[in-house]
Coordinates of C-alpha atoms and ligand atoms in Angstrom, one line a residue:
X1 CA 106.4 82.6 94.3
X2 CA 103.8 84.3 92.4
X3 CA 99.9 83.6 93.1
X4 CA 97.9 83.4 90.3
X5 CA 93.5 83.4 90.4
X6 CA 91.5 82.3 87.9
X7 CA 88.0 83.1 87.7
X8 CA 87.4 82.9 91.6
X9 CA 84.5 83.5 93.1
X10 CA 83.6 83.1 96.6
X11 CA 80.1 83.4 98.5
X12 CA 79.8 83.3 102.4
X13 CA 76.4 81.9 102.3
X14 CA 75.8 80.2 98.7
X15 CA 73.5 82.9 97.9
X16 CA 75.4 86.6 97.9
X17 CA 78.5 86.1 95.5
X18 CA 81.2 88.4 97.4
X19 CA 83.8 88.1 94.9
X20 CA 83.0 88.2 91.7
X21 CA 85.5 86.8 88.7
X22 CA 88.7 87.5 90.3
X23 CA 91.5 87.5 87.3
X24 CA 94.8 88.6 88.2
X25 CA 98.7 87.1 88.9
X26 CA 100.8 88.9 91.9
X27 CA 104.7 88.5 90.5
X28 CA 106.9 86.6 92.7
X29 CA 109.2 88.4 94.6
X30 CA 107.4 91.8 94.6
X31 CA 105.4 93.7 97.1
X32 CA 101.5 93.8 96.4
X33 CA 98.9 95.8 97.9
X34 CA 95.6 95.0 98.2
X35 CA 93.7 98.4 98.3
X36 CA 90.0 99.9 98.4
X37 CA 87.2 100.7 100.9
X38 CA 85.7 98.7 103.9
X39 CA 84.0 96.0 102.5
X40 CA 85.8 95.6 98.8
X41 CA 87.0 92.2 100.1
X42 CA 90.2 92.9 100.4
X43 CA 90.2 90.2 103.6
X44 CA 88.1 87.7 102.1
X45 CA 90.8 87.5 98.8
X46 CA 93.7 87.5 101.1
X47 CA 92.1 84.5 103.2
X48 CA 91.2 82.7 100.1
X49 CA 95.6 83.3 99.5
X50 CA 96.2 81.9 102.6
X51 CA 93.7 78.8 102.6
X52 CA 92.1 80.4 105.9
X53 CA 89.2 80.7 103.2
X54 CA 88.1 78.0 99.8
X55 CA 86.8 79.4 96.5
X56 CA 82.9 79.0 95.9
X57 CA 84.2 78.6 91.9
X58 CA 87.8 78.7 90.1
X59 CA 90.9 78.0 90.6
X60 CA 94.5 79.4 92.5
X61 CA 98.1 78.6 91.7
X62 CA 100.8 79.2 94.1
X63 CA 103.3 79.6 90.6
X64 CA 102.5 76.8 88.6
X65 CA 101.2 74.5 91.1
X66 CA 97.4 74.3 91.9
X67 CA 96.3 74.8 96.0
X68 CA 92.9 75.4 95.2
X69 CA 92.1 72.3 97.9
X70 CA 95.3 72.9 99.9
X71 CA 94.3 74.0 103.3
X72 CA 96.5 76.9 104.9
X73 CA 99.0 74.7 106.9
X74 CA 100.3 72.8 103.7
X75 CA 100.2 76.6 101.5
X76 CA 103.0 77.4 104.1
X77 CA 102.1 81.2 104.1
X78 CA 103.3 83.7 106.9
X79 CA 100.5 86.1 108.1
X80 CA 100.3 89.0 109.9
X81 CA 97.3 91.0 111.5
X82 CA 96.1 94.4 113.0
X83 CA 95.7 92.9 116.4
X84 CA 99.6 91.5 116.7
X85 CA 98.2 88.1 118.5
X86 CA 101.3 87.4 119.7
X87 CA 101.7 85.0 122.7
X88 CA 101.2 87.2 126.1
X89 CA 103.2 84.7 128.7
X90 CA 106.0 84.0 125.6
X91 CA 109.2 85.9 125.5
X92 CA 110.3 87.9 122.3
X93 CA 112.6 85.1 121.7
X94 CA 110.2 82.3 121.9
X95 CA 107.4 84.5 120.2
X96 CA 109.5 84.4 116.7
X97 CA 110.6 80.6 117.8
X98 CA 107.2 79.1 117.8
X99 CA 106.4 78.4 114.3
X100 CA 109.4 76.5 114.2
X101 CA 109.3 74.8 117.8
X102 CA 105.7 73.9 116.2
X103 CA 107.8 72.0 113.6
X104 CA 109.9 70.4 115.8
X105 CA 112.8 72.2 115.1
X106 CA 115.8 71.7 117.7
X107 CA 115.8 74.1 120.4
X108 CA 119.4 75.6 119.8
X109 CA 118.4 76.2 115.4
X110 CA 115.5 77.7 116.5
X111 CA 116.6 80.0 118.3
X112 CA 119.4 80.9 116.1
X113 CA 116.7 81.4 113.3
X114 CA 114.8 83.3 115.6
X115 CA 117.4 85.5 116.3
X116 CA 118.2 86.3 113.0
X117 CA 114.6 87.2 112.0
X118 CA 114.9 89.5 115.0
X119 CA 117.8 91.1 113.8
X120 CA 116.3 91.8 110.2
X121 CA 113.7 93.6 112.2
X122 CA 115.4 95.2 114.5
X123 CA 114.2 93.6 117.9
X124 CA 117.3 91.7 119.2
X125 CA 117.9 94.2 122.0
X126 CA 114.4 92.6 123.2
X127 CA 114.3 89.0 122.9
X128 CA 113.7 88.6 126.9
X129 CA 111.0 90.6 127.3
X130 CA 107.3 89.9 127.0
X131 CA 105.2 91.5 124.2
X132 CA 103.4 93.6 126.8
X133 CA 106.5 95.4 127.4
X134 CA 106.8 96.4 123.7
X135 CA 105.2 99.7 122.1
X136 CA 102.7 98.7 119.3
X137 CA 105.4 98.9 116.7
X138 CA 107.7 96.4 118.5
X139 CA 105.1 94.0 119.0
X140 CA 104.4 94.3 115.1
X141 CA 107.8 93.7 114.0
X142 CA 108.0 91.1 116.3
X143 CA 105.1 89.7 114.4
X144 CA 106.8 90.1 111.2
X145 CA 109.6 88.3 112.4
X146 CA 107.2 85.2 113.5
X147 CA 105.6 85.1 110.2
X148 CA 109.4 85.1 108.7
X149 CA 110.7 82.5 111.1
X150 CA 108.9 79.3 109.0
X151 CA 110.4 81.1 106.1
X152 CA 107.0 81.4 104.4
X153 CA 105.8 80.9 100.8
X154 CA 104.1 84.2 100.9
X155 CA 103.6 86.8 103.3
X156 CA 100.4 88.5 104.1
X157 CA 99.4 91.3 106.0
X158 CA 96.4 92.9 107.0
X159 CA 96.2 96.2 107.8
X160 CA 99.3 95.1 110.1
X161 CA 99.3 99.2 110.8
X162 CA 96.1 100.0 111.5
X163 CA 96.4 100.1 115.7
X164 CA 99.8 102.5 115.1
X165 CA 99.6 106.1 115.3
X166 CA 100.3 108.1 111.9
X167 CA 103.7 108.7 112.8
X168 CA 104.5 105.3 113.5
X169 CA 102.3 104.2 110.8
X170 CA 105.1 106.0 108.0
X171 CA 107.8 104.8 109.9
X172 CA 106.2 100.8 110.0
X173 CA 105.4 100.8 106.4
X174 CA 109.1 102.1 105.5
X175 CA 110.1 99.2 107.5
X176 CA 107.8 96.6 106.2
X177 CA 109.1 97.4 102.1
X178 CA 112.8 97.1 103.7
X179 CA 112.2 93.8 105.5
X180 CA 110.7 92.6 102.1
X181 CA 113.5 93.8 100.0
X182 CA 116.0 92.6 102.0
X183 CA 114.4 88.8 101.9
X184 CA 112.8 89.3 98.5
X185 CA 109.9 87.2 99.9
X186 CA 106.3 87.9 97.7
X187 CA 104.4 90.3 100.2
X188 CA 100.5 90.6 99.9
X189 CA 100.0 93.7 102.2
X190 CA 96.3 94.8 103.1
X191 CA 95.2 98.2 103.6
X192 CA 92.8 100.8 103.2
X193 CA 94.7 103.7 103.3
X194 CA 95.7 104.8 99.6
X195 CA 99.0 107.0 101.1
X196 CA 100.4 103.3 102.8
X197 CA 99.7 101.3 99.6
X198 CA 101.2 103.9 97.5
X199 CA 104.1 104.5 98.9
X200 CA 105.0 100.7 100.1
X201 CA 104.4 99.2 97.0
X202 CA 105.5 97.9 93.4
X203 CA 101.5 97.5 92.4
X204 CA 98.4 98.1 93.8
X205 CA 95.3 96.4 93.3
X206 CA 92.2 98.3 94.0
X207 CA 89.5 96.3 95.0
X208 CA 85.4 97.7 95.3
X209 CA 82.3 95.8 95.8
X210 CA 84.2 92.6 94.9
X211 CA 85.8 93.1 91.7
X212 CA 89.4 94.5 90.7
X213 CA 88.7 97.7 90.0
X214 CA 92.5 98.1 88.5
X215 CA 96.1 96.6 89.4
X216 CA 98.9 98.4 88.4
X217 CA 102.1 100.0 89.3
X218 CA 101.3 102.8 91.9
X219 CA 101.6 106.1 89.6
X220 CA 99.6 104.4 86.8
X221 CA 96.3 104.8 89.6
X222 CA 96.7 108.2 89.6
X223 CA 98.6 109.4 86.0
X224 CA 95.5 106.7 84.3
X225 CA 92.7 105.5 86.3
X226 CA 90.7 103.0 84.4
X227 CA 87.4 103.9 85.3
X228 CA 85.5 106.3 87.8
X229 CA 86.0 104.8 91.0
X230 CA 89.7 104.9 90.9
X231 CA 89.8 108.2 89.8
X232 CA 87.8 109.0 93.0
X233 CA 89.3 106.8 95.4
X234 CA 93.0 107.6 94.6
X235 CA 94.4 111.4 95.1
X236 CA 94.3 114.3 97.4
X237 CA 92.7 116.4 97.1
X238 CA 90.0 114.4 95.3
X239 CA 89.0 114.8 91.7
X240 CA 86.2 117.2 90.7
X241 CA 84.0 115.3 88.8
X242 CA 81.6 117.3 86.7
X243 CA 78.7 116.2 85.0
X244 CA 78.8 116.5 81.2
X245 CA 75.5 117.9 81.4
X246 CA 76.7 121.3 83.1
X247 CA 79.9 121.2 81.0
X248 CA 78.2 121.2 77.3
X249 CA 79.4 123.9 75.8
X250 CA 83.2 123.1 76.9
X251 CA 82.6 119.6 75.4
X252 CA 81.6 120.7 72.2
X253 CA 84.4 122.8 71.3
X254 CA 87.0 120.9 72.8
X255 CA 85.6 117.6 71.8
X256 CA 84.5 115.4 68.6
X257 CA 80.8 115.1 68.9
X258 CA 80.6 111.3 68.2
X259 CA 83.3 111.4 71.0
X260 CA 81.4 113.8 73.1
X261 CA 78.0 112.4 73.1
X262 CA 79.3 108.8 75.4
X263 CA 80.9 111.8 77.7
X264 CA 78.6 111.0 81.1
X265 CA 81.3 112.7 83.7
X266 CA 84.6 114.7 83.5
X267 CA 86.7 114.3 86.4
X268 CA 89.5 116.9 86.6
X269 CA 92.5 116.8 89.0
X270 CA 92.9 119.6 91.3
X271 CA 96.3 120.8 89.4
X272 CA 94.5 120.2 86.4
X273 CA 92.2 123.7 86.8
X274 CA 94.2 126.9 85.4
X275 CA 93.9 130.3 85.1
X276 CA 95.4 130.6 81.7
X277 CA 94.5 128.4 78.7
X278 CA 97.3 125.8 78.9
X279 CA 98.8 124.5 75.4
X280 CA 96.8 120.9 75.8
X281 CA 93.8 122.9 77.0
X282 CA 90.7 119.8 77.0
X283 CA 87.8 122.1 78.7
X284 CA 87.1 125.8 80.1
X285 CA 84.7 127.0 82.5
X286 CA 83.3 130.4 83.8
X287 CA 83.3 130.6 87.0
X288 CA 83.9 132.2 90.6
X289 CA 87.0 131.7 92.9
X290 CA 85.5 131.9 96.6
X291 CA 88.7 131.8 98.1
X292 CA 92.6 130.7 97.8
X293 CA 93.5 129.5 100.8
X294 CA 97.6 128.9 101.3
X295 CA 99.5 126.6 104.1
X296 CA 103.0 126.3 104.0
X297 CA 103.6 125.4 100.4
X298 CA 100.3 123.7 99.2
X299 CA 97.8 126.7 97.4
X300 CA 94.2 126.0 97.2
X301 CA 91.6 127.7 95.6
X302 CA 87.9 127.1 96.4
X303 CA 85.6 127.7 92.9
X304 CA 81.5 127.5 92.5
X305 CA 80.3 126.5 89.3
X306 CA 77.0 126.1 89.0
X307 CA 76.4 125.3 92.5
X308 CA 78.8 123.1 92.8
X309 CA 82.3 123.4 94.6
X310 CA 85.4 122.3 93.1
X311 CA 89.0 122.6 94.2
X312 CA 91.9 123.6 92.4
X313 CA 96.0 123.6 93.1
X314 CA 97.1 125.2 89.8
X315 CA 95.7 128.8 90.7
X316 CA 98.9 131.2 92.6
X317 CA 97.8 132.8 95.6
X318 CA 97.6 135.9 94.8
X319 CA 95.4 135.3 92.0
X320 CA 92.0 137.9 92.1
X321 CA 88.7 135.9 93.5
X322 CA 85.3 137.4 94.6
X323 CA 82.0 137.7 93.1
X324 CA 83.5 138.0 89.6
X325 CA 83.3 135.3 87.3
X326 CA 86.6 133.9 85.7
X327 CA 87.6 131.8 83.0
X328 CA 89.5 128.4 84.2
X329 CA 90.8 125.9 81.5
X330 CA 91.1 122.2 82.4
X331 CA 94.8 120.6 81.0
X332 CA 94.3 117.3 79.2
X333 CA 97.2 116.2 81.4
X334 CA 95.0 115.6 84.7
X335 CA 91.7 115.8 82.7
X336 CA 89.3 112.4 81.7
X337 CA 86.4 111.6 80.6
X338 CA 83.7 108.9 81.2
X339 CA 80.9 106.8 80.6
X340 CA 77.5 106.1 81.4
X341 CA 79.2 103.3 83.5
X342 CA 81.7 105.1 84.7
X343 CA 84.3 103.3 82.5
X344 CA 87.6 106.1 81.4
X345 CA 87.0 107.1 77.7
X346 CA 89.9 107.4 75.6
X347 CA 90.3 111.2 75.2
X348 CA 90.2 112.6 71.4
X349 CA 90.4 116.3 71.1
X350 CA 90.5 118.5 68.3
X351 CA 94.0 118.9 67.3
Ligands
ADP401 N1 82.4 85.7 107.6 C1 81.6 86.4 106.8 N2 80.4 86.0 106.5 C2 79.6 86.7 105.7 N3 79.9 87.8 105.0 C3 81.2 88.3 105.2 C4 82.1 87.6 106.1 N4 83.3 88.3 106.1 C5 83.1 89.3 105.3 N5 81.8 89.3 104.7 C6 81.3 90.3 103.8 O1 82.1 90.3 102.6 C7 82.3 91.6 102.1 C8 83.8 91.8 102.0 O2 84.4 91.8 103.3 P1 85.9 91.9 103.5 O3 86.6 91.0 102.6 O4 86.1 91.7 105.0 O5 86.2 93.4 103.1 P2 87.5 94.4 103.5 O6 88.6 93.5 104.1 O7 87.9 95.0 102.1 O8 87.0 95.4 104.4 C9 81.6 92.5 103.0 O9 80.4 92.8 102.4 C10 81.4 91.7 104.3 O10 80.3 92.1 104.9
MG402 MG1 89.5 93.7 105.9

């Protein structure tokens, strides 16, 4: 089912608007992230999905049918939460079974429902024990399962992996985009955490200060950030951002000067920084390589220009650095420029 808003706005308190013109359409049957820093809204928008939550202005469509009014019982979704809130005196078994015993479902289907939910994730070798006996990632699949068991519209998680540890944090969120590929079901899936939402999802909607800062497919954030923010918030390391100001003389030869004058910041990948003048060569610096710094197979070389630090990945290791200062070339690919509002310019360079 795909879930469609259309100018939404929502305000806690009638005076501070949180969200602010929320436009967008998450594709049925696809895996969605909602991503950006504490306090983007990333909650509030999946609350307003769920009917936990009502719109202060516009309108939502589970596909073509509005629930703007619908309350969260009749939108049907599953959710999911950090804190698992499962039921601490209820077995496994009757965990995943309560949804449906909650919809009078007869004892012997629900079980057999609930058994296959905890098969798809994996639990059935614990349906008699109680969710304090579980590690954290048990009890979340369990979870998962519960959510699955009402067989769900949607379902929505938020930040289900945020109590894990990191290593059980990879292995949950490999398990969370199998669980939804193997039941195709439309997944809304919070999180903070830019690694998680990259690699768990078909697109990714970055959310700041209430707005959709961009929602694409995951290697778009990265390969074309729409404005400043994104290019910031996604990648590590994270972009150098130079002001134009410092960078002048680069700008002018590289650059048309009606293109160059909007040019407010240049924001460079780490990769993007060379030692050579690359063929799609966009900018070029002088300036001094502190040190180059090399862990297993990652290379990193630490650069001041004009008292500023910037980091690069495209410099070998055994490249000279001191008090000397060196020419360093930005590639186009890895390379853009900005606004006065921070909004991505289209690059034109001399050809
Ligand atoms: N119940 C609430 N009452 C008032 N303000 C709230 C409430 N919940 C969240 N907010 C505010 O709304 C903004 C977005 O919060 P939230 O959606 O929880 O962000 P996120 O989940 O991305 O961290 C924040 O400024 C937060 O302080
Ligand atoms: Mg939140």
């Amino acid at each position: 089912m795909n879930v469609t808003f259309e100018h939404v706005d929502l305000s806690y308190d009638d005076k501070k608007t949180i969200l602010k013109d929320l436009n967008f359409t998450i594709p049925d049957g696809k895996l969605v992230s909602l991503l950006g820093p504490s306090g983007g809204g990333k909650t509030t928008t999946l609350n307003l999905i769920s009917g936990l939550l009502h719109v202060t202005k516009g309108q939502i469509f589970f596909g073509s049918k509005e629930v703007t009014d619908q309350s969260a019982l009749e939108r049907k979704v599953g959710m999911v939460f950090q804190n698992y809130a499962l039921y601490p005196h209820l077995s496994v078994l009757d965990n995943i079974a309560f949804p449906l015993k909650m919809q009078k479902v007869n004892k012997a289907k629900r079980y057999q429902i609930a058994k296959k939910y905890a098969h798809l994730v994996h639990v059935e070798d614990q349906l008699t024990k109680k969710p304090a006996a579980l590690s954290g990632g048990q009890q979340q699949r369990v979870a998962i399962a519960r959510a699955l068991a009402k067989q769900p519209s949607l379902l929505l998680l938020d930040e289900p992996l945020s109590n894990l540890d990191a290593r059980l944090r990879i292995e949950m969120r490999q398990e969370i985009k199998r669980i939804q590929q193997e039941t195709g079901i439309t997944t809304i899936f919070v999180t903070h955490d830019q690694d998680e939402a990259l690699h768990i999802s078909d697109y990714v909607m970055v959310l700041n200060d209430g707005r959709i800062q961009q929602f694409t497919q995951p290697q778009d954030l990265y390969d074309d950030p729409k404005n400043l923010f994104v290019a910031k918030f996604i990648g590590n390391p994270v972009i150098n951002v130079l002001d134009a100001a410092d960078l002048q003389a680069s700008l002018q030869k590289y650059l048309p000067s009606n293109f160059y004058q909007q040019v407010k910041a240049v924001g460079v990948r780490a990769e993007a920084i060379l030692p050579q003048p690359p063929i799609d060569c966009v900018g070029q610096i002088q300036a001094q390589i502190d040190k180059i710094e090399h862990f297993g197979s990652s290379v990193t070389a630490n650069i001041s220009y004009h008292q500023q630090r910037l980091v690069s990945t495209g410099i070998p290791a055994n490249y000279q650095f001191g008090k000397q200062l060196v020419d360093l070339y930005f590639a186009k690919q890895g390379t853009y420029f900005f606004d006065n509002d921070g909004k991505r310019l289209e690059v034109k360079t001399h050809d």
